[in-house]
């Protein structure tokens, strides 16, 4: 399969992570991918400031962004009807890859979840996936965000479900940490009505 | 949370975001080249990683020393967990998988303490020693599986973390 190419020039990225070193690494990766407009913030207030008065193109947000967490922040962005960035793509970065966390990220309206520690390939593929697989938005009394019933049929690069991956049974228990492919697979399960 | 198909009043609409439109333009950096460039840039950041890790370990050590004064309570263990998590989240990216492995173990210990488990100084100390060991340049690019005595030993140590406080 032909590798996809994403053109990130002139797109405004907001990277939100309390860890300055992580911010610097992600910033460097984005620059390597061709991005030239990257704002780094350390907390939710920084994100809100960045979202005020300008249109950002994508938010890369840590799940535990202080003070209230990146998931609550994503929920707040999706439910603020006056925010012009309400439908901005949100990629959640998290070291907590338990199934419940991934499900929560999906249910607050995140577009994608990337497991920490991040790798350049993992980040590039997820940005490419968001770019090349646009999803409809769903607005209901209980949910506002990208359609959760989507299917990953392999990343445009050809990276997809591996032969050795296990099927997931989603339960209430927090459960063990998931690999990145399991996270993607868990998002996929929603489409087949198992969740 | 309910699935969308159960919602009778669902409004479905398309959002042609600027990100989707512009990222699909021709002229971007091809995947393999972009990844290679990112790895090169990460290489340039690596000298600073040692200094950063030293600071983080020093702060973690200070937090641990303050634990007794805080009676090893949930707030203290949460702070120690967060500190350790920062190390965990960076190690692998910078080529130190072993640092991430040990820090992840230590995160599990602090998470157990945070949810009512007992603090065991010996179990924490051996992980701190393991972090100091794993941070050495010669262990860069080594996987935990390549040091089975260390990795399986630390995993066994986790099993000894008391899940509840012993009665005083």
Tab-separated table of C-alpha atoms in Angstrom:
chain	number	residue	atom	x	y	z
A	1	UNK	CA	0.000	0.000	0.000
A	2	UNK	CA	1.261	3.463	-0.879
A	3	UNK	CA	2.430	5.437	2.106
A	4	UNK	CA	0.293	8.511	2.748
A	5	UNK	CA	1.852	11.906	2.914
A	6	UNK	CA	0.424	14.583	5.168
A	7	UNK	CA	1.135	18.229	4.607
A	8	UNK	CA	1.209	19.971	7.978
A	9	UNK	CA	2.514	23.321	6.776
A	10	UNK	CA	0.507	26.322	8.065
A	11	UNK	CA	-1.681	24.161	10.265
A	12	UNK	CA	-1.894	25.441	13.844
A	13	UNK	CA	-1.093	22.728	16.388
A	14	UNK	CA	-1.648	23.061	20.123
A	15	UNK	CA	0.384	20.586	22.179
A	16	UNK	CA	-0.875	20.417	25.761
A	17	UNK	CA	1.158	18.432	28.266
A	18	UNK	CA	2.339	19.259	31.791
A	19	UNK	CA	5.677	17.620	31.023
A	20	UNK	CA	7.850	20.201	29.274
A	21	UNK	CA	10.130	17.495	27.945
A	22	UNK	CA	7.207	15.647	26.316
A	23	UNK	CA	6.060	18.952	24.797
A	24	UNK	CA	9.510	19.499	23.363
A	25	UNK	CA	9.674	15.964	21.913
A	26	UNK	CA	6.209	16.206	20.323
A	27	UNK	CA	7.009	19.698	19.048
A	28	UNK	CA	10.222	18.369	17.476
A	29	UNK	CA	8.389	15.451	15.882
A	30	UNK	CA	5.779	17.786	14.388
A	31	UNK	CA	8.503	20.052	12.991
A	32	UNK	CA	10.128	16.992	11.427
A	33	UNK	CA	6.788	16.160	9.829
A	34	UNK	CA	6.660	19.630	8.267
A	35	UNK	CA	4.593	21.572	10.804
A	36	UNK	CA	5.628	25.197	11.248
A	37	UNK	CA	3.010	26.484	13.688
A	38	UNK	CA	3.081	24.759	17.060
A	39	UNK	CA	1.945	26.205	20.377
A	40	UNK	CA	2.977	24.460	23.597
A	41	UNK	CA	0.857	24.786	26.739
A	42	UNK	CA	1.161	23.136	30.153
A	43	UNK	CA	-2.407	23.178	31.502
A	44	UNK	CA	-6.091	23.548	30.665
A	45	UNK	CA	-5.970	27.298	31.124
A	46	UNK	CA	-3.286	27.453	28.453
A	47	UNK	CA	-5.510	25.462	26.093
A	48	UNK	CA	-8.489	27.713	26.761
A	49	UNK	CA	-6.343	30.786	26.081
A	50	UNK	CA	-5.109	29.213	22.847
A	51	UNK	CA	-8.686	28.421	21.812
A	52	UNK	CA	-9.866	31.952	22.491
A	53	UNK	CA	-9.734	34.372	19.646
A	54	UNK	CA	-8.078	32.111	17.115
A	55	UNK	CA	-8.981	29.020	15.157
A	56	UNK	CA	-6.679	26.150	15.918
A	57	UNK	CA	-6.436	23.174	13.588
A	58	UNK	CA	-5.710	20.284	15.944
A	59	UNK	CA	-5.235	19.744	19.670
A	60	UNK	CA	-2.801	17.149	21.010
A	61	UNK	CA	-3.705	16.847	24.668
A	62	UNK	CA	-2.438	14.783	27.595
A	63	UNK	CA	-5.208	12.800	29.282
A	64	UNK	CA	-4.091	14.009	32.712
A	65	UNK	CA	-3.561	17.640	31.805
A	66	UNK	CA	-3.873	19.658	35.030
A	67	UNK	CA	-5.923	20.714	36.759
A	68	UNK	CA	-8.974	18.718	35.646
A	69	UNK	CA	-7.551	16.341	33.029
A	70	UNK	CA	-7.515	16.377	29.234
A	71	UNK	CA	-10.613	14.203	28.982
A	72	UNK	CA	-12.760	16.671	30.920
A	73	UNK	CA	-11.258	19.460	28.862
A	74	UNK	CA	-12.182	17.665	25.628
A	75	UNK	CA	-15.716	17.191	26.938
A	76	UNK	CA	-15.903	20.898	27.790
A	77	UNK	CA	-14.666	21.890	24.307
A	78	UNK	CA	-17.259	19.647	22.624
A	79	UNK	CA	-20.126	20.965	24.755
A	80	UNK	CA	-19.338	24.664	24.517
A	81	UNK	CA	-21.767	25.748	21.816
A	82	UNK	CA	-20.180	29.192	21.584
A	83	UNK	CA	-16.699	27.868	20.885
A	84	UNK	CA	-15.661	28.088	17.250
A	85	UNK	CA	-13.185	25.290	17.952
A	86	UNK	CA	-15.956	22.924	19.074
A	87	UNK	CA	-15.282	20.464	16.260
A	88	UNK	CA	-11.492	20.704	16.299
A	89	UNK	CA	-9.768	17.312	15.947
A	90	UNK	CA	-8.504	16.159	19.357
A	91	UNK	CA	-5.778	13.559	19.773
A	92	UNK	CA	-5.441	12.355	23.357
A	93	UNK	CA	-1.959	11.302	24.499
A	94	UNK	CA	-1.937	8.984	27.486
A	95	UNK	CA	0.270	6.647	29.441
A	96	UNK	CA	-2.843	5.179	31.053
A	97	UNK	CA	-3.981	2.763	28.374
A	98	UNK	CA	-6.561	0.815	30.332
A	99	UNK	CA	-9.709	0.018	28.368
A	100	UNK	CA	-11.855	2.270	30.563
A	101	UNK	CA	-9.631	5.269	29.825
A	102	UNK	CA	-9.754	4.659	26.074
A	103	UNK	CA	-13.541	4.292	26.186
A	104	UNK	CA	-13.830	7.503	28.185
A	105	UNK	CA	-11.638	9.325	25.668
A	106	UNK	CA	-13.894	8.128	22.878
A	107	UNK	CA	-17.056	9.055	24.778
A	108	UNK	CA	-15.945	12.619	25.524
A	109	UNK	CA	-15.406	13.166	21.787
A	110	UNK	CA	-11.704	12.574	21.182
A	111	UNK	CA	-10.818	11.690	17.595
A	112	UNK	CA	-7.884	9.435	18.402
A	113	UNK	CA	-5.781	8.143	21.281
A	114	UNK	CA	-2.000	7.774	21.136
A	115	UNK	CA	-0.219	5.712	23.772
A	116	UNK	CA	2.789	7.154	25.567
A	117	UNK	CA	5.708	6.773	25.204
A	118	UNK	CA	5.131	8.158	21.715
A	119	UNK	CA	7.120	7.152	18.669
A	120	UNK	CA	7.422	9.217	15.479
A	121	UNK	CA	5.723	6.469	13.449
A	122	UNK	CA	2.843	6.212	15.901
A	123	UNK	CA	2.241	9.967	15.860
A	124	UNK	CA	2.560	10.344	12.080
A	125	UNK	CA	0.168	7.459	11.410
A	126	UNK	CA	-2.469	8.817	13.758
A	127	UNK	CA	-2.311	12.286	12.235
A	128	UNK	CA	-2.563	10.703	8.787
A	129	UNK	CA	-5.517	8.661	9.928
A	130	UNK	CA	-7.369	11.751	11.160
A	131	UNK	CA	-6.588	13.572	7.892
A	132	UNK	CA	-7.568	10.795	5.508
A	133	UNK	CA	-10.534	9.341	7.389
A	134	UNK	CA	-12.905	12.231	8.093
A	135	UNK	CA	-15.788	11.262	10.359
A	136	UNK	CA	-19.239	12.733	10.609
A	137	UNK	CA	-20.155	14.536	13.787
A	138	UNK	CA	-22.955	13.317	16.026
A	139	UNK	CA	-24.992	15.721	18.132
A	140	UNK	CA	-27.319	14.122	20.672
A	141	UNK	CA	-28.513	15.106	24.144
A	142	UNK	CA	-25.765	12.910	25.644
A	143	UNK	CA	-22.935	13.047	23.122
A	144	UNK	CA	-21.302	15.591	20.858
A	145	UNK	CA	-18.301	14.545	18.833
A	146	UNK	CA	-17.018	12.485	15.929
A	147	UNK	CA	-18.985	9.350	15.093
A	148	UNK	CA	-17.807	6.690	17.514
A	149	UNK	CA	-18.981	3.911	15.225
A	150	UNK	CA	-16.026	4.039	12.913
A	151	UNK	CA	-13.844	1.320	11.617
A	152	UNK	CA	-10.088	1.201	11.293
A	153	UNK	CA	-9.315	-0.853	8.234
A	154	UNK	CA	-5.602	-0.302	8.568
A	155	UNK	CA	-3.744	2.957	8.578
A	156	UNK	CA	-3.063	4.481	5.181
A	157	UNK	CA	0.544	3.369	5.593
A	158	UNK	CA	-0.558	-0.229	5.716
A	159	UNK	CA	0.032	-0.474	9.457
A	160	UNK	CA	-3.000	-2.128	10.945
A	161	UNK	CA	-4.118	-5.008	13.039
A	162	UNK	CA	-1.361	-7.465	13.653
A	163	UNK	CA	-1.661	-11.207	13.272
A	164	UNK	CA	-0.872	-11.758	16.929
A	165	UNK	CA	-3.378	-9.241	18.307
A	166	UNK	CA	-6.044	-10.606	20.600
A	167	UNK	CA	-9.754	-9.887	20.394
A	168	UNK	CA	-10.900	-7.563	23.108
A	169	UNK	CA	-13.782	-8.110	25.457
A	170	UNK	CA	-14.776	-4.778	26.948
A	171	UNK	CA	-15.926	-4.979	30.538
A	172	UNK	CA	-16.459	-2.586	33.410
A	173	UNK	CA	-13.184	-3.427	35.109
A	174	UNK	CA	-10.329	-1.006	34.515
A	175	UNK	CA	-8.208	-3.917	33.366
A	176	UNK	CA	-4.632	-4.039	32.177
A	177	UNK	CA	-2.799	-1.536	30.005
A	178	UNK	CA	-3.411	-1.913	26.279
A	179	UNK	CA	-0.968	-1.716	23.416
A	180	UNK	CA	-1.456	0.947	20.723
A	181	UNK	CA	-2.938	-1.615	18.315
A	182	UNK	CA	-5.314	-2.793	21.036
A	183	UNK	CA	-6.364	0.803	21.645
A	184	UNK	CA	-7.140	1.201	17.949
A	185	UNK	CA	-8.967	-2.105	17.992
A	186	UNK	CA	-11.046	-1.047	20.979
A	187	UNK	CA	-12.177	2.026	19.083
A	188	UNK	CA	-13.055	-0.279	16.214
A	189	UNK	CA	-15.256	-2.499	18.406
A	190	UNK	CA	-17.819	0.271	18.801
A	191	UNK	CA	-18.776	-0.010	15.160
A	192	UNK	CA	-19.661	-3.655	15.349
A	193	UNK	CA	-22.082	-3.004	18.181
A	194	UNK	CA	-20.163	-4.861	20.853
A	195	UNK	CA	-20.038	-1.792	23.018
B	1	UNK	CA	-22.891	6.455	27.869
B	2	UNK	CA	-25.432	5.439	25.238
B	3	UNK	CA	-24.549	4.600	21.677
B	4	UNK	CA	-25.637	7.072	19.036
B	5	UNK	CA	-27.936	4.554	17.361
B	6	UNK	CA	-30.056	4.500	20.522
B	7	UNK	CA	-30.569	8.255	20.378
B	8	UNK	CA	-33.742	9.242	18.554
B	9	UNK	CA	-32.760	12.897	18.206
B	10	UNK	CA	-29.276	12.453	16.799
B	11	UNK	CA	-28.184	15.181	14.403
B	12	UNK	CA	-25.526	13.912	12.036
B	13	UNK	CA	-23.450	16.339	10.044
B	14	UNK	CA	-20.181	16.539	8.190
B	15	UNK	CA	-17.286	18.682	9.378
B	16	UNK	CA	-14.755	19.406	6.706
B	17	UNK	CA	-12.088	20.586	9.106
B	18	UNK	CA	-9.164	22.732	8.031
B	19	UNK	CA	-6.852	20.029	9.344
B	20	UNK	CA	-8.390	17.415	7.066
B	21	UNK	CA	-8.404	19.746	4.066
B	22	UNK	CA	-4.889	21.123	4.420
B	23	UNK	CA	-3.197	17.934	5.608
B	24	UNK	CA	-4.301	16.216	2.392
B	25	UNK	CA	-2.669	18.846	0.187
B	26	UNK	CA	0.183	17.643	-1.974
B	27	UNK	CA	3.679	18.692	-1.009
B	28	UNK	CA	4.004	17.278	2.484
B	29	UNK	CA	6.866	15.289	3.958
B	30	UNK	CA	6.542	11.602	2.967
B	31	UNK	CA	6.030	9.239	5.899
B	32	UNK	CA	9.382	7.470	5.843
B	33	UNK	CA	11.309	10.709	5.418
B	34	UNK	CA	9.290	12.407	8.169
B	35	UNK	CA	9.918	9.546	10.597
B	36	UNK	CA	13.618	9.470	9.773
B	37	UNK	CA	13.864	13.225	10.311
B	38	UNK	CA	12.017	12.894	13.630
B	39	UNK	CA	14.434	10.213	14.795
B	40	UNK	CA	17.349	12.468	13.846
B	41	UNK	CA	15.810	15.327	15.806
B	42	UNK	CA	15.261	13.061	18.811
B	43	UNK	CA	18.932	12.069	18.592
B	44	UNK	CA	19.810	15.747	18.896
B	45	UNK	CA	17.689	15.984	22.043
B	46	UNK	CA	19.315	12.983	23.690
B	47	UNK	CA	22.264	14.790	25.319
B	48	UNK	CA	19.747	16.925	27.208
B	49	UNK	CA	17.828	13.832	28.246
B	50	UNK	CA	20.475	12.790	30.782
B	51	UNK	CA	20.322	16.184	32.480
B	52	UNK	CA	16.535	16.147	32.447
B	53	UNK	CA	16.458	12.618	33.882
B	54	UNK	CA	18.922	13.576	36.622
B	55	UNK	CA	16.652	16.459	37.654
B	56	UNK	CA	13.561	14.246	37.591
B	57	UNK	CA	15.280	11.532	39.655
B	58	UNK	CA	16.525	14.120	42.112
B	59	UNK	CA	12.991	15.501	42.524
B	60	UNK	CA	11.610	11.976	42.872
B	61	UNK	CA	14.205	11.222	45.558
B	62	UNK	CA	13.228	14.389	47.421
B	63	UNK	CA	9.528	13.449	47.221
B	64	UNK	CA	10.286	10.002	48.609
B	65	UNK	CA	12.264	11.524	51.470
B	66	UNK	CA	9.240	13.685	52.327
B	67	UNK	CA	6.933	10.655	52.384
B	68	UNK	CA	7.257	9.901	56.068
B	69	UNK	CA	6.274	13.463	56.997
B	70	UNK	CA	3.141	12.979	54.890
B	71	UNK	CA	2.459	9.563	56.433
B	72	UNK	CA	2.719	8.173	52.889
B	73	UNK	CA	-0.821	9.405	52.250
B	74	UNK	CA	-2.723	9.374	48.955
B	75	UNK	CA	-1.783	12.955	48.030
B	76	UNK	CA	1.900	12.171	48.530
B	77	UNK	CA	1.746	8.919	46.557
B	78	UNK	CA	-0.197	10.672	43.767
B	79	UNK	CA	2.580	13.261	43.513
B	80	UNK	CA	5.225	10.520	43.457
B	81	UNK	CA	3.181	8.643	40.832
B	82	UNK	CA	3.004	11.719	38.582
B	83	UNK	CA	6.731	12.347	38.939
B	84	UNK	CA	7.468	8.751	38.047
B	85	UNK	CA	5.006	8.818	35.165
B	86	UNK	CA	6.885	11.678	33.529
B	87	UNK	CA	10.010	9.530	33.484
B	88	UNK	CA	8.045	6.552	32.188
B	89	UNK	CA	6.501	8.590	29.338
B	90	UNK	CA	9.835	9.781	27.985
B	91	UNK	CA	12.252	6.864	28.457
B	92	UNK	CA	11.341	4.718	25.462
B	93	UNK	CA	11.104	7.669	23.098
B	94	UNK	CA	14.671	8.579	23.987
B	95	UNK	CA	15.904	5.003	23.526
B	96	UNK	CA	15.810	3.990	27.194
B	97	UNK	CA	13.188	1.246	27.233
B	98	UNK	CA	14.646	-0.064	30.469
B	99	UNK	CA	14.051	3.288	32.191
B	100	UNK	CA	10.426	3.215	31.055
B	101	UNK	CA	10.060	-0.365	32.272
B	102	UNK	CA	11.422	0.371	35.759
B	103	UNK	CA	9.508	3.654	36.045
B	104	UNK	CA	6.323	1.851	35.008
B	105	UNK	CA	6.890	-0.665	37.796
B	106	UNK	CA	7.395	2.144	40.271
B	107	UNK	CA	4.195	3.799	39.041
B	108	UNK	CA	2.359	0.578	39.893
B	109	UNK	CA	3.814	0.655	43.414
B	110	UNK	CA	2.732	4.266	43.990
B	111	UNK	CA	-0.709	3.540	42.502
B	112	UNK	CA	-1.120	0.675	44.972
B	113	UNK	CA	-0.075	2.943	47.864
B	114	UNK	CA	-2.455	5.604	46.610
B	115	UNK	CA	-5.358	3.157	46.753
B	116	UNK	CA	-4.607	2.098	50.335
B	117	UNK	CA	-1.539	-0.104	49.982
B	118	UNK	CA	1.328	0.022	52.438
B	119	UNK	CA	4.578	1.874	51.721
B	120	UNK	CA	7.578	-0.442	51.704
B	121	UNK	CA	10.838	1.511	51.602
B	122	UNK	CA	12.872	-1.490	50.470
B	123	UNK	CA	10.672	-2.073	47.410
B	124	UNK	CA	10.804	1.578	46.380
B	125	UNK	CA	14.542	1.810	47.030
B	126	UNK	CA	15.376	-1.145	44.818
B	127	UNK	CA	13.470	0.516	41.972
B	128	UNK	CA	15.325	3.782	42.478
B	129	UNK	CA	18.571	1.846	42.299
B	130	UNK	CA	17.315	0.096	39.163
B	131	UNK	CA	16.500	3.490	37.590
B	132	UNK	CA	20.021	4.736	38.310
B	133	UNK	CA	21.328	1.541	36.736
B	134	UNK	CA	19.030	1.704	33.694
B	135	UNK	CA	19.826	5.334	32.917
B	136	UNK	CA	23.439	4.503	32.017
B	137	UNK	CA	24.389	5.078	28.401
B	138	UNK	CA	25.399	1.446	27.894
B	139	UNK	CA	21.791	0.330	28.525
B	140	UNK	CA	20.355	2.587	25.836
B	141	UNK	CA	18.494	0.602	23.170
B	142	UNK	CA	18.338	-2.476	25.406
B	143	UNK	CA	14.933	-4.044	25.916
B	144	UNK	CA	13.859	-5.333	29.365
B	145	UNK	CA	13.764	-8.837	27.875
B	146	UNK	CA	17.481	-8.564	27.235
B	147	UNK	CA	18.065	-8.251	30.979
B	148	UNK	CA	15.723	-10.987	32.217
B	149	UNK	CA	17.177	-11.229	35.722
B	150	UNK	CA	16.508	-7.550	36.366
B	151	UNK	CA	13.130	-7.313	34.666
B	152	UNK	CA	11.629	-10.523	36.030
B	153	UNK	CA	13.093	-9.746	39.457
B	154	UNK	CA	11.430	-6.328	39.559
B	155	UNK	CA	8.138	-7.798	38.380
B	156	UNK	CA	8.297	-10.282	41.248
B	157	UNK	CA	8.999	-7.438	43.660
B	158	UNK	CA	5.715	-5.800	42.655
B	159	UNK	CA	3.865	-8.822	44.011
B	160	UNK	CA	5.230	-8.073	47.488
B	161	UNK	CA	3.668	-4.619	47.695
B	162	UNK	CA	1.086	-4.951	50.490
B	163	UNK	CA	-2.349	-4.094	49.115
B	164	UNK	CA	-3.535	-2.866	52.515
B	165	UNK	CA	-1.936	-1.188	55.514
B	166	UNK	CA	-0.865	-3.630	58.208
B	167	UNK	CA	-2.842	-3.021	61.431
B	168	UNK	CA	-0.860	-0.852	63.848
